[in-house]
Short mmCIF file of C-alpha atoms and ligand atoms in Angstrom, two decimals:
data_model
loop_
_atom_site.label_atom_id
_atom_site.label_comp_id
_atom_site.label_asym_id
_atom_site.label_seq_id
_atom_site.Cartn_x
_atom_site.Cartn_y
_atom_site.Cartn_z
CA MET A 1374 -12.32 9.57 -15.48
CA ARG A 1375 -14.57 9.12 -12.47
CA ASN A 1376 -17.16 6.35 -13.04
CA ASN A 1377 -15.20 4.95 -15.95
CA SER A 1378 -13.85 1.43 -15.93
CA CYS A 1379 -10.39 0.03 -16.50
CA ASP A 1380 -9.10 -3.51 -17.00
CA ILE A 1381 -5.41 -4.00 -16.20
CA PHE A 1382 -3.88 -7.30 -17.34
CA CYS A 1383 -0.71 -8.46 -15.62
CA ALA A 1384 1.36 -11.58 -16.23
CA VAL A 1385 3.99 -12.16 -13.56
CA VAL A 1386 7.26 -13.01 -15.34
CA ASP A 1387 9.32 -13.48 -12.21
CA ASN A 1388 10.04 -11.48 -9.06
CA TYR A 1389 7.66 -8.75 -7.98
CA GLY A 1390 8.20 -5.92 -10.45
CA ASP A 1391 5.36 -6.63 -12.90
CA ILE A 1392 2.71 -7.03 -10.26
CA GLY A 1393 4.35 -4.32 -8.15
CA VAL A 1394 3.80 -1.72 -10.87
CA CYS A 1395 0.30 -2.97 -11.80
CA TRP A 1396 -0.89 -3.09 -8.19
CA ARG A 1397 0.38 0.42 -7.53
CA LEU A 1398 -1.26 1.78 -10.68
CA ALA A 1399 -4.53 -0.06 -9.99
CA ARG A 1400 -4.81 1.37 -6.48
CA GLN A 1401 -4.01 4.85 -7.69
CA LEU A 1402 -6.57 4.83 -10.48
CA ALA A 1403 -9.24 3.44 -8.15
CA ASN A 1404 -8.57 5.37 -4.98
CA GLU A 1405 -7.29 8.70 -6.29
CA HIS A 1406 -9.24 9.00 -9.53
CA GLY A 1407 -12.49 7.14 -8.89
CA VAL A 1408 -11.94 4.65 -11.73
CA SER A 1409 -13.61 1.27 -11.40
CA VAL A 1410 -10.55 -0.99 -11.75
CA ARG A 1411 -10.35 -4.70 -12.43
CA LEU A 1412 -6.86 -6.11 -12.07
CA TRP A 1413 -6.37 -9.44 -13.88
CA VAL A 1414 -3.36 -11.31 -12.49
CA ASP A 1415 -2.05 -14.77 -13.38
CA ASP A 1416 -0.03 -15.37 -10.19
CA LEU A 1417 -1.80 -14.54 -6.97
CA ARG A 1418 0.94 -16.07 -4.81
CA SER A 1419 3.55 -13.47 -5.80
CA PHE A 1420 0.87 -10.81 -5.54
CA GLY A 1421 0.04 -12.02 -2.00
CA LYS A 1422 3.54 -11.03 -0.84
CA LEU A 1423 2.77 -7.41 -1.71
CA CYS A 1424 -0.72 -7.42 -0.22
CA LEU A 1425 -1.32 -9.65 2.79
CA GLU A 1426 -5.08 -9.29 2.68
CA LEU A 1427 -5.23 -11.05 -0.70
CA ASP A 1428 -6.48 -14.65 -0.69
CA ALA A 1429 -4.44 -16.57 -3.29
CA GLU A 1430 -7.14 -19.27 -3.45
CA LEU A 1431 -9.86 -16.94 -4.64
CA ASP A 1432 -10.43 -16.32 -8.35
CA GLU A 1433 -12.38 -13.14 -7.65
CA GLN A 1434 -12.11 -10.72 -4.75
CA ARG A 1435 -12.09 -7.04 -3.84
CA CYS A 1436 -8.99 -5.63 -2.28
CA ARG A 1437 -8.21 -2.03 -1.31
CA GLY A 1438 -10.77 -0.61 -3.72
CA VAL A 1439 -9.71 -2.82 -6.66
CA GLU A 1440 -11.46 -5.89 -8.05
CA VAL A 1441 -8.82 -8.61 -8.38
CA LEU A 1442 -9.42 -11.46 -10.81
CA LYS A 1443 -7.32 -14.47 -11.70
CA TRP A 1444 -6.56 -15.14 -15.35
CA ASP A 1445 -4.28 -17.52 -17.18
CA ALA A 1446 -1.76 -15.56 -19.20
CA ASP A 1447 -0.33 -18.64 -20.91
CA SER A 1448 -2.53 -19.22 -23.93
CA PHE A 1449 -1.02 -22.70 -24.38
CA SER A 1450 -1.97 -23.71 -20.87
CA PRO A 1451 -4.12 -26.83 -20.56
CA HIS A 1452 -6.16 -25.13 -17.83
CA PRO A 1453 -9.46 -23.76 -19.05
CA GLN A 1454 -9.10 -20.05 -19.58
CA PRO A 1455 -11.63 -18.18 -17.45
CA LEU A 1456 -12.82 -16.48 -20.60
CA SER A 1457 -16.40 -16.89 -19.63
CA ARG A 1458 -15.60 -14.60 -16.72
CA LEU A 1459 -13.87 -12.17 -19.05
CA ARG A 1460 -16.77 -12.21 -21.49
CA ALA A 1461 -19.45 -12.00 -18.84
CA ARG A 1462 -17.92 -8.87 -17.39
CA GLY A 1463 -17.60 -7.09 -20.69
CA VAL A 1464 -14.77 -4.94 -21.87
CA ALA A 1465 -13.76 -1.87 -19.84
CA ASP A 1466 -13.48 1.71 -21.18
CA LEU A 1467 -9.70 1.61 -20.76
CA VAL A 1468 -7.70 -1.58 -21.26
CA ILE A 1469 -4.11 -1.67 -20.01
CA GLU A 1470 -1.97 -4.54 -21.18
CA ALA A 1471 1.03 -4.45 -18.87
CA PHE A 1472 4.47 -5.16 -20.31
CA ALA A 1473 3.12 -6.71 -23.53
CA CYS A 1474 1.53 -9.62 -21.67
CA ARG A 1475 -0.74 -10.52 -24.65
CA LEU A 1476 -4.46 -10.42 -24.07
CA PRO A 1477 -6.61 -13.49 -24.78
CA GLN A 1478 -7.80 -13.50 -28.39
CA SER A 1479 -11.45 -13.65 -27.40
CA TYR A 1480 -11.06 -10.57 -25.23
CA VAL A 1481 -9.43 -8.71 -28.13
CA GLU A 1482 -12.37 -9.74 -30.33
CA ALA A 1483 -14.78 -8.46 -27.71
CA MET A 1484 -12.85 -5.17 -27.69
CA ALA A 1485 -13.23 -4.90 -31.45
CA ALA A 1486 -16.97 -5.58 -31.20
CA ARG A 1487 -17.55 -2.99 -28.48
CA GLU A 1488 -19.02 0.44 -29.26
CA PRO A 1489 -17.55 2.82 -28.40
CA LYS A 1490 -14.22 1.09 -28.75
CA PRO A 1491 -12.13 0.90 -25.59
CA VAL A 1492 -8.84 2.76 -25.35
CA TRP A 1493 -6.10 0.12 -25.46
CA LEU A 1494 -2.67 0.89 -23.99
CA ASN A 1495 0.40 -1.22 -23.60
CA LEU A 1496 2.23 -0.06 -20.48
CA GLU A 1497 5.94 -0.56 -21.08
CA TYR A 1498 8.92 -1.14 -18.81
CA LEU A 1499 10.71 1.90 -17.45
CA SER A 1500 13.87 3.11 -19.10
CA ALA A 1501 15.81 6.38 -19.04
CA GLU A 1502 17.11 5.81 -22.58
CA GLU A 1503 16.53 8.54 -25.16
CA TRP A 1504 14.64 6.39 -27.68
CA VAL A 1505 11.74 6.12 -25.23
CA GLU A 1506 10.61 9.67 -26.04
CA GLY A 1507 10.19 8.74 -29.71
CA CYS A 1508 8.10 5.65 -28.94
CA HIS A 1509 5.86 7.00 -26.19
CA LYS A 1510 2.22 7.18 -27.39
CA LEU A 1511 3.00 5.49 -30.72
CA ALA A 1512 0.00 3.80 -32.32
CA SER A 1513 0.00 0.19 -33.45
CA PRO A 1514 -3.06 -0.68 -35.55
CA HIS A 1515 -4.28 -4.27 -35.16
CA PRO A 1516 -3.45 -6.27 -38.33
CA THR A 1517 -7.00 -7.58 -38.83
CA LEU A 1518 -9.40 -5.99 -36.37
CA PRO A 1519 -10.63 -2.37 -36.17
CA LEU A 1520 -8.53 -1.63 -33.08
CA THR A 1521 -5.44 0.41 -32.28
CA LYS A 1522 -3.10 -0.21 -29.42
CA TYR A 1523 -0.94 2.64 -28.09
CA PHE A 1524 2.42 2.31 -26.38
CA PHE A 1525 2.69 4.11 -23.09
CA PHE A 1526 6.21 4.52 -21.75
CA PRO A 1527 7.03 5.56 -18.22
CA GLY A 1528 10.13 7.71 -18.05
CA PHE A 1529 12.15 10.55 -16.64
CA THR A 1530 11.46 13.38 -19.08
CA GLU A 1531 8.42 15.46 -20.03
CA LYS A 1532 8.14 13.65 -23.35
CA THR A 1533 7.50 10.33 -21.58
CA GLY A 1534 4.66 9.10 -19.40
CA GLY A 1535 6.49 9.95 -16.14
CA LEU A 1536 6.58 7.88 -12.97
CA LEU A 1537 4.02 6.41 -10.60
CA LEU A 1538 3.64 8.71 -7.63
CA GLU A 1539 0.82 8.67 -5.10
CA ARG A 1540 -0.85 12.00 -4.43
CA ASP A 1541 0.39 12.40 -0.86
CA LEU A 1542 3.63 10.42 -0.97
CA LEU A 1543 6.12 13.27 -0.81
CA GLU A 1544 4.23 14.98 2.01
CA ARG A 1545 4.17 11.73 4.00
CA ARG A 1546 7.88 11.26 3.30
CA ASP A 1547 8.72 14.78 4.48
CA ALA A 1548 6.61 14.38 7.63
CA PHE A 1549 8.37 11.09 8.46
CA GLN A 1550 11.86 12.34 7.68
CA SER A 1551 11.44 15.44 9.81
CA ASP A 1552 9.94 13.55 12.76
CA GLY A 1553 12.69 12.03 14.92
CA LEU A 1554 10.18 10.31 17.20
CA ALA A 1555 8.37 8.63 14.31
CA GLN A 1556 11.70 7.31 13.08
CA GLU A 1557 12.71 6.02 16.51
CA LYS A 1558 9.34 4.29 16.77
CA TYR A 1559 9.88 2.76 13.35
CA TRP A 1560 13.31 1.40 14.25
CA ARG A 1561 11.98 0.00 17.52
CA SER A 1562 9.20 -1.76 15.59
CA LEU A 1563 11.92 -3.53 13.59
CA GLY A 1564 13.86 -4.42 16.73
CA VAL A 1565 16.84 -2.31 15.62
CA PRO A 1566 18.74 -0.67 18.53
CA GLU A 1567 19.34 3.08 18.74
CA ARG A 1568 21.94 4.56 16.44
CA VAL A 1569 25.49 4.78 17.68
CA ALA A 1570 27.68 7.76 16.76
CA GLY A 1571 28.55 7.87 13.07
CA GLU A 1572 26.47 4.81 12.18
CA LEU A 1573 25.23 4.30 8.63
CA ARG A 1574 21.92 2.52 7.98
CA VAL A 1575 21.60 0.76 4.67
CA SER A 1576 18.65 -1.12 3.18
CA MET A 1577 19.59 -4.01 0.91
CA PHE A 1578 17.18 -5.25 -1.78
CA SER A 1579 19.03 -6.91 -4.64
CA TYR A 1580 19.41 -10.05 -6.72
CA GLU A 1581 22.21 -12.54 -6.13
CA ASN A 1582 25.28 -10.38 -6.60
CA GLU A 1583 28.92 -11.18 -7.29
CA ALA A 1584 30.03 -8.07 -5.44
CA MET A 1585 28.03 -8.82 -2.28
CA GLU A 1586 30.70 -10.71 -0.35
CA GLU A 1587 33.33 -8.07 -1.00
CA LEU A 1588 31.01 -5.25 -0.01
CA LEU A 1589 30.11 -6.98 3.25
CA ARG A 1590 33.81 -7.48 3.92
CA VAL A 1591 34.51 -3.79 3.30
CA TRP A 1592 31.76 -2.85 5.75
CA ALA A 1593 32.92 -5.37 8.38
CA ARG A 1594 36.54 -4.17 8.22
CA GLY A 1595 35.77 -0.47 7.96
CA THR A 1596 35.86 2.15 10.69
CA GLN A 1597 32.22 3.24 10.35
CA PRO A 1598 29.47 1.15 12.00
CA VAL A 1599 27.11 -0.09 9.26
CA THR A 1600 23.68 -1.52 10.01
CA THR A 1601 22.20 -3.35 7.05
CA LEU A 1602 18.47 -4.00 6.84
CA LEU A 1603 17.91 -6.99 4.64
CA PRO A 1604 14.38 -7.98 3.60
CA GLU A 1605 14.04 -11.75 3.10
CA GLY A 1606 14.60 -12.69 -0.52
CA ARG A 1607 17.14 -13.51 -3.17
CA SER A 1608 20.21 -12.00 -1.52
CA LEU A 1609 19.61 -13.56 1.88
CA PRO A 1610 21.51 -16.85 1.23
CA GLN A 1611 24.62 -14.92 0.17
CA VAL A 1612 24.53 -12.71 3.24
CA ALA A 1613 23.85 -15.67 5.54
CA ALA A 1614 26.83 -17.50 3.99
CA PHE A 1615 29.08 -14.51 4.72
CA PHE A 1616 28.27 -14.97 8.40
CA GLY A 1617 28.80 -18.73 8.16
CA HIS A 1618 25.14 -19.74 8.11
CA ALA A 1619 23.47 -22.09 5.66
CA ALA A 1620 20.29 -20.00 5.68
CA GLY A 1621 18.58 -17.13 7.43
CA GLN A 1622 15.15 -15.81 8.22
CA ALA A 1623 13.38 -12.67 9.35
CA GLY A 1624 14.41 -11.80 12.89
CA ASP A 1625 18.02 -13.01 12.50
CA THR A 1626 20.76 -10.55 13.48
CA TRP A 1627 24.39 -11.08 12.63
CA GLN A 1628 27.49 -9.07 13.53
CA ARG A 1629 31.02 -9.10 12.14
CA GLY A 1630 33.45 -6.28 12.82
CA LYS A 1631 31.67 -3.00 12.18
CA LEU A 1632 28.86 -4.64 10.22
CA ARG A 1633 25.56 -5.63 11.73
CA VAL A 1634 22.78 -7.20 9.66
CA HIS A 1635 19.09 -7.39 10.59
CA VAL A 1636 17.01 -9.73 8.46
CA LEU A 1637 13.54 -8.25 7.98
CA PRO A 1638 10.33 -9.84 6.76
CA PHE A 1639 9.31 -8.92 3.23
CA VAL A 1640 6.64 -6.32 4.00
CA GLU A 1641 3.50 -5.21 2.19
CA GLN A 1642 4.10 -2.78 -0.64
CA GLU A 1643 2.68 0.21 1.26
CA CYS A 1644 5.11 -0.41 4.15
CA TYR A 1645 8.32 -0.66 2.11
CA ASP A 1646 8.63 3.11 1.62
CA GLU A 1647 9.25 3.73 5.30
CA LEU A 1648 12.36 1.58 5.19
CA LEU A 1649 13.71 3.62 2.27
CA TRP A 1650 12.84 6.91 3.98
CA ALA A 1651 14.49 5.86 7.25
CA CYS A 1652 17.79 4.53 5.85
CA ASP A 1653 20.80 6.66 4.87
CA VAL A 1654 21.56 4.65 1.73
CA ASN A 1655 19.29 2.27 -0.20
CA PHE A 1656 20.24 -0.63 -2.44
CA VAL A 1657 17.32 -1.31 -4.78
CA ARG A 1658 16.68 -3.39 -7.87
CA GLY A 1659 14.41 -3.96 -10.88
CA GLU A 1660 12.00 -1.15 -11.59
CA ASP A 1661 9.52 -0.26 -8.88
CA SER A 1662 11.86 -0.27 -5.87
CA CYS A 1663 14.31 1.83 -7.88
CA VAL A 1664 11.60 4.46 -8.40
CA ARG A 1665 10.63 4.32 -4.73
CA ALA A 1666 14.26 4.95 -3.75
CA GLN A 1667 14.21 8.06 -5.92
CA TRP A 1668 11.08 9.32 -4.15
CA ALA A 1669 12.82 8.58 -0.82
CA ALA A 1670 15.44 11.15 -1.83
CA LYS A 1671 18.34 9.27 -0.26
CA PRO A 1672 21.52 8.10 -2.03
CA PHE A 1673 20.73 4.83 -3.81
CA ILE A 1674 22.47 2.05 -5.69
CA TRP A 1675 20.56 0.28 -8.42
CA HIS A 1676 20.91 -3.43 -9.15
CA ILE A 1677 19.32 -3.53 -12.56
CA TYR A 1678 17.38 -6.62 -13.71
CA PRO A 1679 20.04 -8.54 -15.67
CA GLN A 1680 19.36 -9.44 -19.30
CA HIS A 1681 21.39 -11.98 -21.24
CA ASP A 1682 22.32 -9.69 -24.10
CA GLY A 1683 23.75 -7.07 -21.72
CA VAL A 1684 21.28 -4.38 -22.80
CA HIS A 1685 20.59 -3.73 -19.11
CA LEU A 1686 23.98 -1.99 -18.87
CA GLU A 1687 22.79 0.58 -21.42
CA LYS A 1688 19.71 1.21 -19.29
CA LEU A 1689 21.90 1.54 -16.21
CA GLU A 1690 24.12 4.06 -17.94
CA ALA A 1691 21.12 6.03 -19.24
CA LEU A 1692 19.74 6.54 -15.73
CA ARG A 1693 23.18 7.30 -14.35
CA VAL A 1694 23.63 10.07 -16.90
CA ARG A 1695 20.24 11.64 -16.16
CA TYR A 1696 20.43 11.25 -12.39
CA THR A 1697 23.94 12.63 -12.00
CA GLU A 1698 23.41 15.63 -14.28
CA GLY A 1699 24.38 18.82 -12.44
CA LEU A 1700 26.61 17.03 -9.91
CA GLN A 1701 30.32 17.83 -9.76
CA SER A 1702 32.14 15.42 -12.05
CA GLU A 1703 33.98 13.62 -9.24
CA ILE A 1704 30.68 12.96 -7.41
CA ALA A 1705 28.96 11.84 -10.59
CA GLN A 1706 31.91 9.54 -11.17
CA ALA A 1707 31.60 8.10 -7.65
CA VAL A 1708 27.94 7.26 -8.27
CA GLY A 1709 28.67 5.73 -11.65
CA ASP A 1710 31.57 3.65 -10.35
CA LEU A 1711 29.58 2.17 -7.49
CA TRP A 1712 26.55 1.41 -9.68
CA LEU A 1713 28.85 -0.31 -12.15
CA ALA A 1714 30.67 -2.22 -9.40
CA TRP A 1715 27.31 -3.44 -8.09
CA ASN A 1716 26.32 -4.59 -11.57
CA GLY A 1717 29.29 -6.73 -12.42
CA GLY A 1718 32.12 -4.30 -13.23
CA GLN A 1719 34.68 -2.22 -11.26
CA ASP A 1720 36.15 -2.91 -7.84
CA ILE A 1721 33.57 -2.35 -5.12
CA ALA A 1722 36.22 -2.00 -2.41
CA LEU A 1723 37.43 1.14 -4.20
CA ALA A 1724 34.03 2.40 -5.26
CA TRP A 1725 32.23 2.23 -1.89
CA PRO A 1726 34.41 4.68 0.14
CA ARG A 1727 34.33 7.24 -2.68
CA PHE A 1728 30.55 7.01 -2.80
CA VAL A 1729 29.84 7.06 0.91
CA THR A 1730 31.83 10.23 1.52
CA GLN A 1731 29.44 12.03 -0.87
CA CYS A 1732 26.27 11.01 0.96
CA GLU A 1733 25.35 14.48 2.23
CA VAL A 1734 25.65 16.02 -1.24
CA LEU A 1735 23.73 13.11 -2.75
CA LYS A 1736 20.96 13.54 -0.21
CA ALA A 1737 20.40 17.17 -1.20
CA HIS A 1738 20.70 16.19 -4.85
CA GLY A 1739 18.16 13.37 -4.38
CA ALA A 1740 15.61 15.77 -2.87
CA GLU A 1741 15.93 18.13 -5.84
CA TRP A 1742 15.83 15.22 -8.30
CA ALA A 1743 12.61 13.87 -6.73
CA ARG A 1744 11.06 17.35 -6.78
CA ARG A 1745 11.75 17.66 -10.50
CA LEU A 1746 10.46 14.17 -11.33
CA ALA A 1747 7.27 14.70 -9.33
CA ALA A 1748 6.04 17.17 -11.96
CA ASN A 1749 5.47 14.27 -14.37
CA ASN A 1750 2.91 11.91 -12.83
CA LEU A 1751 2.20 8.68 -14.70
CA ALA A 1752 -1.40 8.14 -13.58
CA LEU A 1753 -2.37 11.71 -14.49
CA ASN A 1754 -0.62 11.47 -17.86
CA LEU A 1755 -2.26 8.15 -18.59
CA LEU A 1756 -5.72 9.49 -17.82
CA ASP A 1757 -5.10 12.60 -19.95
CA PHE A 1758 -4.08 10.39 -22.84
CA TYR A 1759 -7.19 8.24 -22.30
CA ARG A 1760 -9.40 11.34 -22.48
CA GLN A 1761 -7.73 12.45 -25.72
CA LEU A 1762 -8.39 9.07 -27.32
CA ALA A 1763 -11.82 8.21 -25.86
O1 TRH B 1072 11.09 -7.80 -7.95
P1 TRH B 1072 11.87 -7.09 -8.97
O2 TRH B 1072 13.19 -7.61 -9.23
O3 TRH B 1072 11.05 -7.02 -10.30
C1 TRH B 1072 11.62 -7.14 -11.58
C2 TRH B 1072 11.73 -5.82 -12.26
O4 TRH B 1072 10.56 -5.07 -12.23
C3 TRH B 1072 12.15 -6.01 -13.68
O5 TRH B 1072 12.17 -4.78 -14.35
C4 TRH B 1072 11.18 -6.95 -14.36
O6 TRH B 1072 11.54 -7.14 -15.65
C5 TRH B 1072 11.21 -8.25 -13.61
O7 TRH B 1072 10.81 -8.04 -12.28
C6 TRH B 1072 10.32 -9.27 -14.23
O8 TRH B 1072 12.07 -5.55 -8.51
P2 TRH B 1072 11.06 -4.32 -8.38
O9 TRH B 1072 10.62 -3.85 -9.71
O10 TRH B 1072 11.72 -3.37 -7.52
O11 TRH B 1072 9.80 -4.91 -7.62
C7 TRH B 1072 9.80 -5.24 -6.27
C8 TRH B 1072 8.48 -4.88 -5.62
O12 TRH B 1072 8.44 -5.40 -4.30
C9 TRH B 1072 8.27 -3.39 -5.50
O13 TRH B 1072 6.92 -3.06 -5.79
C10 TRH B 1072 8.56 -3.10 -4.03
C11 TRH B 1072 8.06 -4.37 -3.41
N1 TRH B 1072 8.56 -4.71 -2.07
C12 TRH B 1072 7.64 -4.90 -1.05
O14 TRH B 1072 6.44 -4.74 -1.27
N2 TRH B 1072 8.09 -5.27 0.17
C13 TRH B 1072 9.41 -5.44 0.47
O15 TRH B 1072 9.75 -5.77 1.61
C14 TRH B 1072 10.35 -5.21 -0.58
C15 TRH B 1072 11.81 -5.36 -0.30
C16 TRH B 1072 9.89 -4.87 -1.84
#
């Protein structure tokens, strides 16, 4: 699709997942496939956490090969919609509406008026549930205009759109994980001392979590030294409180019993992978960090984005079933129990020791799992689908 153009529209709901996925996809299409990408984002402040070079005050800028433009996703907003900017730039060949963010009506009308018509995709949230296969690539004709939108579902099987994976990611991961000096240098850059015998390094990226205090207590009272790397964010107040502090910030280090915590700055998106590659176990959340943990091929625990109706537990179970397939039942059970304990059920004090003793097996399993998933690349699939429709 070299020389073709793509508009990606992203509305930031909360957290970093929506923009995290869109930013990753935008960079990949632009830098690996030569697509001219415009990324329309309604919240440049959240975006700025993932990309430090971004200027949140600018409505238009170029960043890492992508044109970034501010839009107002809330159609009821009193602020004037920068539609003139949208109109002036024309409609791209491929239009990606991320997570059903609803395009401005005037842009949709411009799409309908364009010849040839653009290809219009709605990029959906990731789920391992079976129904996804039946909905991937489904067409949804516009009720009044001569336009069709297609649903594009990321996923874990061949019948889905696959996962976002940069061209050289697994090679870079392998080079880092087999280079002891590079890892030592990385730990030094974080100010983390050399490993002591038997130490476990754990990255912790989660939402506020009822099981957090108990897990920290288990680590503090245990026999194994545990170093926890905690990026600043939603779980920091809980961890700080465990150590008797009202708050914390990047650079803080706390120790209790066998547990040591290093608070890290929230890093740019490109730099987060190294943390996952370097740790022995990764706690991740939402969507994008969960996928990155799978590429890191280390044992991981998923804090799923909670939904009021509890449907998130079905999504959790669906990934557990796929991910643990082929493992001995007692190991699969250990994974499932810890994931459940971390998401509001089960006793984490029982689940953690059963999980951690399986780390070596889970590491080998994670490498094989990542190798299998890598065969289904989202950006490539999306461009193939575009070519079929264009
Ligand atoms: O931030 P999230 O909780 O996002 C969530 C989910 O995507 C959820 O599905 C969605 O419905 C909700 O938002 C609205 O978790 P996620 O998806 O892991 O996104 C975090 C992003 O932040 C990811 O791209 C990795 C990145 N990141 C960094 O760039 N630097 C860091 O230091 C860390 C810890 C994360």
